[in-house]
XYZ file of C-alpha atoms in Angstrom:
575
model
C -144.338 -21.504 180.198
C -148.184 -19.245 179.863
C -149.009 -18.893 176.186
C -150.069 -15.634 174.397
C -153.521 -14.856 173.623
C -152.008 -14.792 169.790
C -150.585 -18.211 169.425
C -153.590 -19.542 171.201
C -155.446 -17.980 168.464
C -152.047 -19.643 166.113
C -153.193 -23.132 167.007
C -156.688 -22.660 167.355
C -157.435 -21.178 164.145
C -155.530 -22.273 161.525
C -154.639 -26.075 162.761
C -158.438 -25.779 163.721
C -159.086 -25.051 159.992
C -161.233 -22.099 160.973
C -158.529 -19.571 159.120
C -155.772 -19.530 156.316
C -152.384 -18.923 157.704
C -152.308 -15.610 155.012
C -155.762 -14.357 156.808
C -153.654 -14.529 160.363
C -150.269 -13.108 158.748
C -153.248 -9.521 157.186
C -154.800 -9.203 160.545
C -150.814 -9.513 161.949
C -149.825 -6.619 159.613
C -153.252 -4.372 160.153
C -152.533 -4.582 164.462
C -149.016 -3.255 163.699
C -149.940 -0.653 161.918
C -152.475 0.570 163.524
C -152.857 -1.190 166.300
C -155.973 -2.913 168.152
C -156.680 -5.901 169.524
C -155.893 -8.943 167.285
C -159.327 -11.104 168.035
C -160.699 -7.870 167.160
C -159.039 -6.709 163.753
C -159.988 -10.912 162.698
C -163.504 -9.954 163.178
C -163.446 -6.814 161.982
C -162.077 -8.933 158.632
C -164.942 -11.272 158.319
C -162.995 -14.244 158.441
C -164.672 -15.174 162.401
C -167.122 -14.188 163.883
C -167.499 -13.091 167.885
C -168.955 -15.786 169.059
C -167.128 -18.003 166.660
C -164.400 -16.596 168.369
C -165.067 -17.690 172.107
C -165.781 -20.659 171.906
C -162.967 -22.266 169.525
C -160.851 -20.374 172.935
C -163.230 -22.220 174.980
C -163.098 -25.892 174.227
C -159.063 -24.785 172.964
C -158.232 -23.728 177.039
C -160.973 -25.434 178.644
C -162.659 -22.525 179.658
C -166.360 -22.205 180.239
C -167.884 -19.663 178.083
C -170.752 -18.062 179.765
C -173.588 -14.877 178.428
C -173.312 -12.006 181.353
C -176.519 -10.069 180.283
C -177.898 -14.055 181.945
C -175.859 -12.841 185.411
C -176.780 -10.000 188.152
C -173.892 -8.271 189.207
C -173.895 -7.793 192.510
C -172.205 -3.728 193.063
C -170.346 -5.154 195.765
C -168.876 -7.389 193.095
C -168.273 -4.483 191.026
C -166.232 -2.122 194.367
C -163.038 -5.276 194.072
C -162.075 -4.053 190.784
C -162.042 -0.185 190.205
C -163.495 0.633 186.626
C -159.792 1.491 185.049
C -158.434 -1.886 185.465
C -162.131 -2.698 184.768
C -161.798 -0.920 181.795
C -158.795 -1.594 180.705
C -158.765 -5.674 180.503
C -161.870 -5.638 180.132
C -162.855 -7.431 182.613
C -165.303 -7.471 184.585
C -166.279 -9.604 188.432
C -169.776 -11.880 187.867
C -169.289 -13.891 191.021
C -167.657 -14.731 194.275
C -167.548 -18.234 196.889
C -165.498 -19.000 199.614
C -162.234 -17.577 198.518
C -162.574 -17.557 194.639
C -164.228 -14.469 192.324
C -164.909 -15.449 188.821
C -163.803 -13.167 186.566
C -165.635 -12.973 183.124
C -162.494 -11.846 180.712
C -162.323 -11.150 177.090
C -159.305 -12.095 177.469
C -158.420 -15.364 180.129
C -155.030 -15.931 179.739
C -153.800 -11.565 180.069
C -150.891 -12.335 183.189
C -150.923 -9.150 184.390
C -154.615 -8.402 184.598
C -154.714 -11.712 186.488
C -151.972 -10.981 189.052
C -152.991 -7.781 189.082
C -157.090 -8.103 190.171
C -155.664 -11.284 192.138
C -153.254 -7.699 194.463
C -155.895 -5.585 194.700
C -158.908 -8.147 195.948
C -156.610 -10.974 197.869
C -158.923 -13.518 195.904
C -157.563 -16.149 193.766
C -159.243 -15.986 190.423
C -161.657 -17.889 188.537
C -161.883 -16.963 184.965
C -164.566 -17.251 182.695
C -165.022 -16.144 178.654
C -166.999 -13.776 177.848
C -166.673 -11.617 173.634
C -165.254 -7.661 174.599
C -169.194 -6.576 173.455
C -169.982 -8.013 175.922
C -168.168 -7.457 178.595
C -167.533 -3.296 177.860
C -171.549 -3.283 177.980
C -171.291 -4.809 181.347
C -168.983 -2.061 182.897
C -170.927 0.758 181.452
C -174.020 -0.920 183.043
C -172.583 -1.305 186.762
C -170.095 0.552 186.856
C -170.873 4.690 185.283
C -167.909 5.617 185.950
C -167.170 9.540 184.750
C -170.632 9.912 186.379
C -169.224 8.910 189.755
C -166.443 10.569 189.804
C -167.230 13.722 188.312
C -170.338 14.030 191.385
C -167.781 12.609 194.146
C -165.537 16.015 192.593
C -167.963 18.417 192.215
C -169.478 17.034 195.831
C -165.541 17.505 197.240
C -165.295 21.024 195.853
C -168.830 21.768 198.010
C -167.206 20.520 200.673
C -164.669 22.556 201.288
C -166.660 26.362 199.961
C -169.655 25.759 202.208
C -171.125 28.808 201.729
C -171.478 27.987 198.233
C -173.788 25.562 198.942
C -176.464 26.589 199.438
C -176.494 28.720 196.326
C -177.808 25.408 194.293
C -180.751 25.206 196.922
C -183.979 25.547 195.082
C -184.523 28.477 197.096
C -181.485 29.715 196.678
C -180.408 29.147 192.808
C -181.835 32.225 191.873
C -179.576 34.639 193.954
C -176.865 33.449 191.954
C -176.194 35.667 189.456
C -175.499 35.267 185.715
C -171.279 35.317 186.228
C -171.247 33.241 188.922
C -173.361 30.739 187.337
C -171.509 30.758 184.088
C -167.746 30.555 186.352
C -169.553 26.889 187.864
C -170.216 25.557 184.682
C -166.963 25.620 183.480
C -166.510 23.829 186.074
C -164.320 19.477 185.633
C -167.482 17.619 187.052
C -170.454 19.639 185.361
C -168.360 19.489 181.353
C -167.986 15.765 182.671
C -171.411 14.847 183.564
C -172.445 17.019 180.297
C -170.745 15.036 178.013
C -171.638 11.895 179.804
C -174.918 12.224 179.212
C -173.868 13.109 175.447
C -171.695 10.449 175.022
C -173.886 7.787 176.272
C -177.214 9.483 174.278
C -174.428 9.108 171.405
C -173.842 5.454 172.053
C -176.458 4.282 172.355
C -178.258 5.518 169.306
C -180.516 7.520 171.139
C -182.886 9.993 168.580
C -183.913 12.292 171.517
C -182.375 12.993 175.404
C -184.732 14.616 177.570
C -183.875 15.924 181.025
C -186.103 16.343 183.350
C -186.020 17.764 186.854
C -188.468 16.352 188.981
C -188.994 17.197 192.750
C -185.501 15.895 194.347
C -183.964 14.205 191.569
C -183.011 14.736 187.604
C -184.087 12.183 185.092
C -182.570 11.591 182.536
C -184.012 9.599 179.522
C -182.910 9.002 176.199
C -184.847 7.393 172.939
C -183.790 4.387 171.233
C -185.179 3.069 168.494
C -188.170 5.188 169.400
C -189.264 4.079 173.261
C -188.056 5.940 175.579
C -186.178 4.247 178.497
C -184.358 5.901 182.168
C -180.786 6.249 182.409
C -179.298 3.905 184.328
C -177.797 6.187 186.809
C -178.611 10.249 187.337
C -176.756 12.716 188.479
C -178.008 14.811 191.853
C -180.725 17.574 192.085
C -178.178 19.916 193.032
C -176.755 20.240 189.354
C -179.805 20.295 187.878
C -179.173 23.970 186.862
C -175.684 23.244 186.667
C -175.683 21.147 184.107
C -178.913 23.084 182.415
C -176.923 25.969 182.172
C -173.901 24.128 180.728
C -176.052 23.018 177.561
C -177.253 26.552 177.836
C -173.514 28.057 176.728
C -173.066 24.773 174.531
C -176.071 26.117 172.555
C -175.338 29.981 172.298
C -178.128 30.307 175.070
C -179.088 32.888 178.083
C -178.235 31.836 180.805
C -179.990 34.147 182.477
C -183.306 33.277 181.286
C -185.511 30.977 182.725
C -188.665 32.634 182.565
C -189.131 31.488 178.548
C -188.509 29.253 176.017
C -185.509 29.064 174.456
C -184.106 27.157 170.806
C -180.675 26.524 169.696
C -178.227 23.725 168.456
C -174.387 23.231 169.123
C -172.091 20.569 167.507
C -170.401 17.924 169.136
C -167.368 15.454 168.355
C -167.372 11.765 169.028
C -165.487 9.196 168.190
C -163.742 11.121 165.020
C -167.501 11.997 163.987
C -169.548 14.773 164.179
C -172.611 15.304 165.763
C -175.055 17.432 165.754
C -177.912 18.847 168.506
C -180.091 20.808 168.549
C -181.779 21.898 171.943
C -185.492 22.709 172.967
C -185.287 24.446 176.864
C -188.959 25.187 179.003
C -189.491 26.106 182.598
C -191.631 23.939 184.110
C -192.535 23.701 187.453
C -189.551 22.201 189.298
C -186.981 23.812 187.256
C -186.439 23.763 183.176
C -186.827 20.881 181.216
C -184.350 20.882 178.428
C -184.432 18.504 174.841
C -181.821 17.859 172.567
C -182.572 15.725 169.166
C -179.426 13.850 168.292
C -178.520 14.011 164.824
C -176.096 11.678 163.648
C -175.006 11.922 160.466
C -173.459 8.694 159.935
C -175.946 6.678 160.818
C -178.752 8.424 158.498
C -179.460 7.014 155.092
C -180.623 9.055 152.381
C -180.776 6.309 149.764
C -184.504 5.058 149.092
C -184.146 1.665 148.091
C -181.843 1.572 151.931
C -185.191 2.880 153.565
C -186.736 -0.357 153.980
C -190.314 0.545 152.375
C -191.694 -2.088 150.293
C -190.392 -2.138 146.639
C -193.929 -1.188 145.142
C -194.403 1.633 147.546
C -190.609 3.434 146.705
C -190.661 3.184 142.817
C -194.180 4.322 143.790
C -192.328 7.681 144.853
C -190.117 7.635 142.500
C -192.549 7.691 139.508
C -194.222 10.639 141.129
C -190.711 12.520 141.670
C -189.906 11.774 137.842
C -192.747 14.036 137.292
C -191.286 17.544 136.099
C -194.279 19.448 138.335
C -196.839 18.535 140.695
C -196.634 18.410 144.358
C -196.428 15.276 146.723
C -196.901 15.142 150.464
C -195.672 13.222 153.156
C -197.180 12.144 156.115
C -196.574 10.939 160.086
C -196.296 11.743 163.451
C -192.970 13.636 164.361
C -189.939 11.356 164.565
C -191.372 9.232 161.853
C -188.380 9.799 159.383
C -190.790 12.433 156.524
C -187.509 14.675 156.253
C -185.500 11.515 155.826
C -187.907 10.830 153.216
C -187.562 14.335 151.534
C -184.275 14.258 151.288
C -184.695 10.099 149.805
C -186.553 12.231 147.100
C -184.035 15.548 146.887
C -181.030 12.907 146.422
C -182.371 10.576 144.248
C -183.429 13.638 141.668
C -180.909 16.122 142.010
C -179.128 16.418 138.761
C -176.091 19.140 137.728
C -178.797 20.031 135.500
C -181.165 21.583 138.126
C -181.753 23.833 141.005
C -183.448 22.866 143.989
C -184.352 25.207 146.631
C -185.772 23.637 150.339
C -187.624 26.449 153.124
C -186.576 24.602 156.432
C -187.631 25.039 159.802
C -184.507 24.095 161.193
C -182.366 23.307 158.231
C -181.607 19.313 159.477
C -178.750 17.676 157.075
C -176.641 20.102 154.755
C -176.461 18.795 151.211
C -174.113 19.381 149.112
C -175.418 20.674 145.523
C -179.271 22.080 146.983
C -179.820 25.382 148.093
C -180.790 25.208 151.982
C -183.275 28.563 153.393
C -183.053 27.997 157.243
C -186.066 29.860 158.407
C -188.013 30.676 161.979
C -188.889 34.014 163.949
C -185.336 34.261 165.240
C -184.593 35.178 161.788
C -187.769 37.294 160.766
C -187.950 35.007 157.963
C -190.775 32.699 157.891
C -192.420 29.617 155.370
C -194.443 32.260 153.988
C -191.945 34.611 152.966
C -188.813 33.087 152.239
C -191.665 30.643 149.534
C -192.532 34.050 147.883
C -188.983 34.703 147.429
C -187.479 31.850 146.131
C -190.040 31.860 143.347
C -188.143 34.815 141.886
C -184.908 32.381 142.150
C -186.620 30.053 139.074
C -186.157 27.020 141.115
C -187.313 23.672 139.569
C -187.825 21.717 142.454
C -188.730 23.020 145.878
C -188.838 21.561 149.248
C -191.245 23.060 152.209
C -190.074 21.569 155.855
C -193.770 21.645 156.627
C -197.160 22.856 155.775
C -198.853 24.379 159.192
C -200.721 27.327 157.710
C -203.208 28.011 154.898
C -200.858 30.727 153.435
C -198.329 28.468 152.927
C -199.725 26.355 151.614
C -201.835 27.894 148.889
C -198.432 29.092 147.577
C -197.048 25.583 147.704
C -199.956 24.303 145.598
C -199.856 27.685 143.089
C -195.850 26.748 142.919
C -196.910 23.256 142.049
C -199.158 24.735 139.537
C -196.936 26.651 137.976
C -195.009 24.498 136.866
C -192.676 23.245 139.975
C -192.036 19.830 141.623
C -193.062 21.029 145.628
C -192.411 18.861 148.356
C -194.063 18.900 151.885
C -194.910 17.257 155.207
C -198.077 18.006 156.694
C -198.902 16.392 160.028
C -201.760 13.351 160.045
C -202.066 10.317 160.367
C -202.972 8.349 156.907
C -201.889 9.210 153.078
C -205.692 9.748 152.506
C -206.321 11.657 155.429
C -203.259 14.449 154.054
C -205.863 15.100 150.952
C -208.613 16.224 153.976
C -206.700 18.141 156.050
C -205.700 19.922 152.611
C -209.539 20.752 151.933
C -209.919 21.944 156.440
C -207.263 24.676 155.352
C -209.457 26.224 152.941
C -207.860 24.740 149.911
C -210.851 24.128 146.566
C -211.018 20.814 146.090
C -210.321 20.841 141.722
C -206.743 22.855 143.401
C -206.399 20.355 145.298
C -206.721 17.337 142.502
C -204.863 19.243 139.231
C -202.309 19.564 142.488
C -201.677 16.623 144.408
C -199.806 13.769 142.344
C -198.491 11.298 145.292
C -199.087 10.971 148.918
C -197.424 9.263 151.611
C -198.330 8.106 155.104
C -195.183 6.759 156.810
C -194.075 4.745 160.607
C -190.642 3.220 162.201
C -190.959 -0.259 163.017
C -187.846 -1.312 165.235
C -186.019 -4.483 164.299
C -187.036 -7.747 165.946
C -183.182 -8.593 167.598
C -181.629 -10.781 165.196
C -179.424 -12.430 167.813
C -181.868 -13.361 170.025
C -185.711 -13.622 168.574
C -187.556 -16.396 168.940
C -189.836 -18.874 166.489
C -193.559 -18.991 167.520
C -197.182 -19.770 165.466
C -200.194 -17.777 165.657
C -202.975 -18.593 166.853
C -206.518 -18.057 168.291
C -207.521 -13.834 168.043
C -204.632 -13.074 166.511
C -204.318 -15.378 164.137
C -208.176 -14.434 162.787
C -207.059 -10.743 163.203
C -204.389 -11.871 160.894
C -207.275 -13.441 158.535
C -208.980 -9.732 158.475
C -206.083 -8.177 157.029
C -205.757 -10.640 154.500
C -202.722 -13.076 155.233
C -204.602 -16.621 155.964
C -201.508 -19.307 155.620
C -198.743 -17.284 157.763
C -198.270 -18.909 161.043
C -194.972 -18.950 161.456
C -193.602 -15.157 162.834
C -190.486 -14.131 165.359
C -190.669 -12.243 168.777
C -188.686 -10.053 170.860
C -187.108 -11.993 173.433
C -183.840 -9.370 175.099
C -180.370 -9.727 175.575
C -177.266 -7.543 175.942
C -176.792 -7.303 172.021
C -179.931 -5.447 172.258
C -179.609 -3.920 175.622
C -182.873 -6.521 176.971
C -185.477 -4.924 174.876
C -185.695 -7.375 172.328
C -185.491 -4.800 168.949
C -182.035 -3.659 167.263
C -182.246 -0.621 165.058
C -185.516 0.432 162.957
C -186.693 0.398 159.541
C -189.042 2.436 157.316
C -192.772 1.251 156.850
C -195.096 3.375 154.541
C -197.966 3.263 151.909
C -198.099 5.043 148.776
C -201.729 7.022 147.608
C -200.846 7.527 143.707
C -203.114 10.237 142.485
C -204.625 8.415 139.008
C -207.012 10.351 137.141
C -210.389 8.247 138.461
C -208.964 10.029 141.997
C -208.477 13.096 140.739
C -212.695 13.097 140.191
C -212.761 12.136 143.033
C -211.303 14.589 145.182
C -212.720 17.238 143.104
C -216.292 15.737 143.742
C -215.515 16.941 147.754
C -215.193 12.342 148.685
C -214.101 11.737 152.189
C -211.310 10.045 153.357
C -212.860 6.219 153.982
C -213.626 6.865 150.467
C -210.316 8.064 149.311
C -209.081 5.853 151.323
C -211.128 2.664 149.573
C -209.862 3.729 145.997
C -206.727 3.924 147.168
C -206.512 0.700 147.842
C -208.532 -0.849 144.591
C -205.382 0.713 142.769
C -203.417 -0.808 144.605
C -202.527 0.819 146.943
C -200.835 -1.391 149.978
C -201.775 0.403 153.725
C -199.136 0.703 156.692
C -200.798 -1.966 158.553
C -200.479 -4.566 155.424
C -196.488 -3.508 154.948
C -195.105 -3.843 158.802
C -197.437 -7.633 158.972
C -195.160 -8.199 155.379
C -192.200 -7.151 157.085
C -193.277 -9.565 160.466
C -194.146 -12.319 158.113
C -190.049 -11.718 156.678
C -188.871 -12.315 160.404
C -187.711 -8.547 160.063
C -190.240 -6.999 163.292
C -192.368 -8.544 165.277
C -196.654 -8.683 164.681
C -196.644 -6.711 168.888
C -194.233 -3.789 166.642
C -196.732 -4.380 163.712
C -200.161 -3.315 166.150
C -198.177 -0.817 168.239
C -197.096 1.530 165.662
C -200.122 0.603 162.670
C -203.816 0.976 162.998
C -206.440 -1.362 161.627
C -208.748 -0.709 158.990
C -211.723 1.900 159.782
C -215.267 0.234 159.649
């Protein structure tokens, strides 16, 4: 009689001393109450890792373990087992020799799975064991089930109605009326493909989605950990107009407008969590290009101590935020986490006796107890007019989403000088550069020296994957560069390799990197004397400011990231 995986788990884990009987009983109770697989529950409870579980089962059942990421799976093999069957039993075919087919399984003792696969393929089954996560990732990569089903269904419908097929040709797209287009985008295939694009972005923890029309195809790209990567499957060119229009409908935009840019937002629910999408549509040579910013609130950390900043840098920000008035600036390129830092500062200083007001375009995240004012051209309310009104609302703290022009910075500076704490962002590359930027915007140096209490420059670094990172020693020119950056005796670092956990990128997640310039009395004198960026930067370093490059290398020393990533994101000292 073939024993179940539950019986095998009992024998392997309890008798092998890897798990107590009480722990196993706890997992059984949870499975009975909430469902799910016993192995996953044991892992979630922290009794054993997935890798340890797989190796224990492998040794006991004499079934070899494999790392699926090391295999190149032939598409002909995946065609032998339908996607629904692969997902139901958590299996994927990886090789075929003679009349044997090798199947990677999370549960190699599942008799029902064995029988069904044997009946479907006509081959004898040779099982190997892999973790459930690895198998699910391989299925997502090699099947693309949702896309193919949606496309096939759409093509079948169009084949039955040949007269309507021409409406999606490039020359015929303009002839489609709004009512016809709206009807087409409400059909199941378009909805499925669009939902697949959005859900894939959430699954990858992507920050952005780009839907880019090319001459003969529609490119889908996701920005994951700050780097763009192409989707494994593209929808056909024929679906371009319908996908874009479907996204417009979701954001309540005008589907009949194709010549002017449009912006909007919509909410979606994915696995019991709400995700906010910001959409921007612009015309291009081969159709409308769509960019979507993905704001998953469950992934956002609004805590200065958990953003990954160096301890001293975080303390500098906290000291600046404790001032009753003045201005704090956070600078850096788009998408580097400036707004998240500002929200974290607000959360740090928020108290019931404080009146905090923000002016944002748009409001990124709703914060309880804080008054957030959305501005934008469509609302006929801009930063300047909003700030003027807010000053009559008796605020203690004002956050300005972005300083874009001289009028906005003028009111912000005056607010900081008249007893308010003002937080804002500005587009410069260094902390010292933000001071010079204000001067270039027409603000007198003595006003800057009197109002600005701190300026911070920020970046986001990719974390090296802890599952596959490799240790190595630094030699040659790179070692010389490290000596110039003040790291003389450090030789051991890690580099990215790539595995199934990190989708072969070598990196998994991101961490904040910041340099904080505190405006001291001596630095105020230097700013008032119209010092240039290099002078301000050098003096700030003399007073203890660590640069982005130095903080980044320190994270590489600690094994959090790689030197390659640090040098990619940060710049060295200016000559």
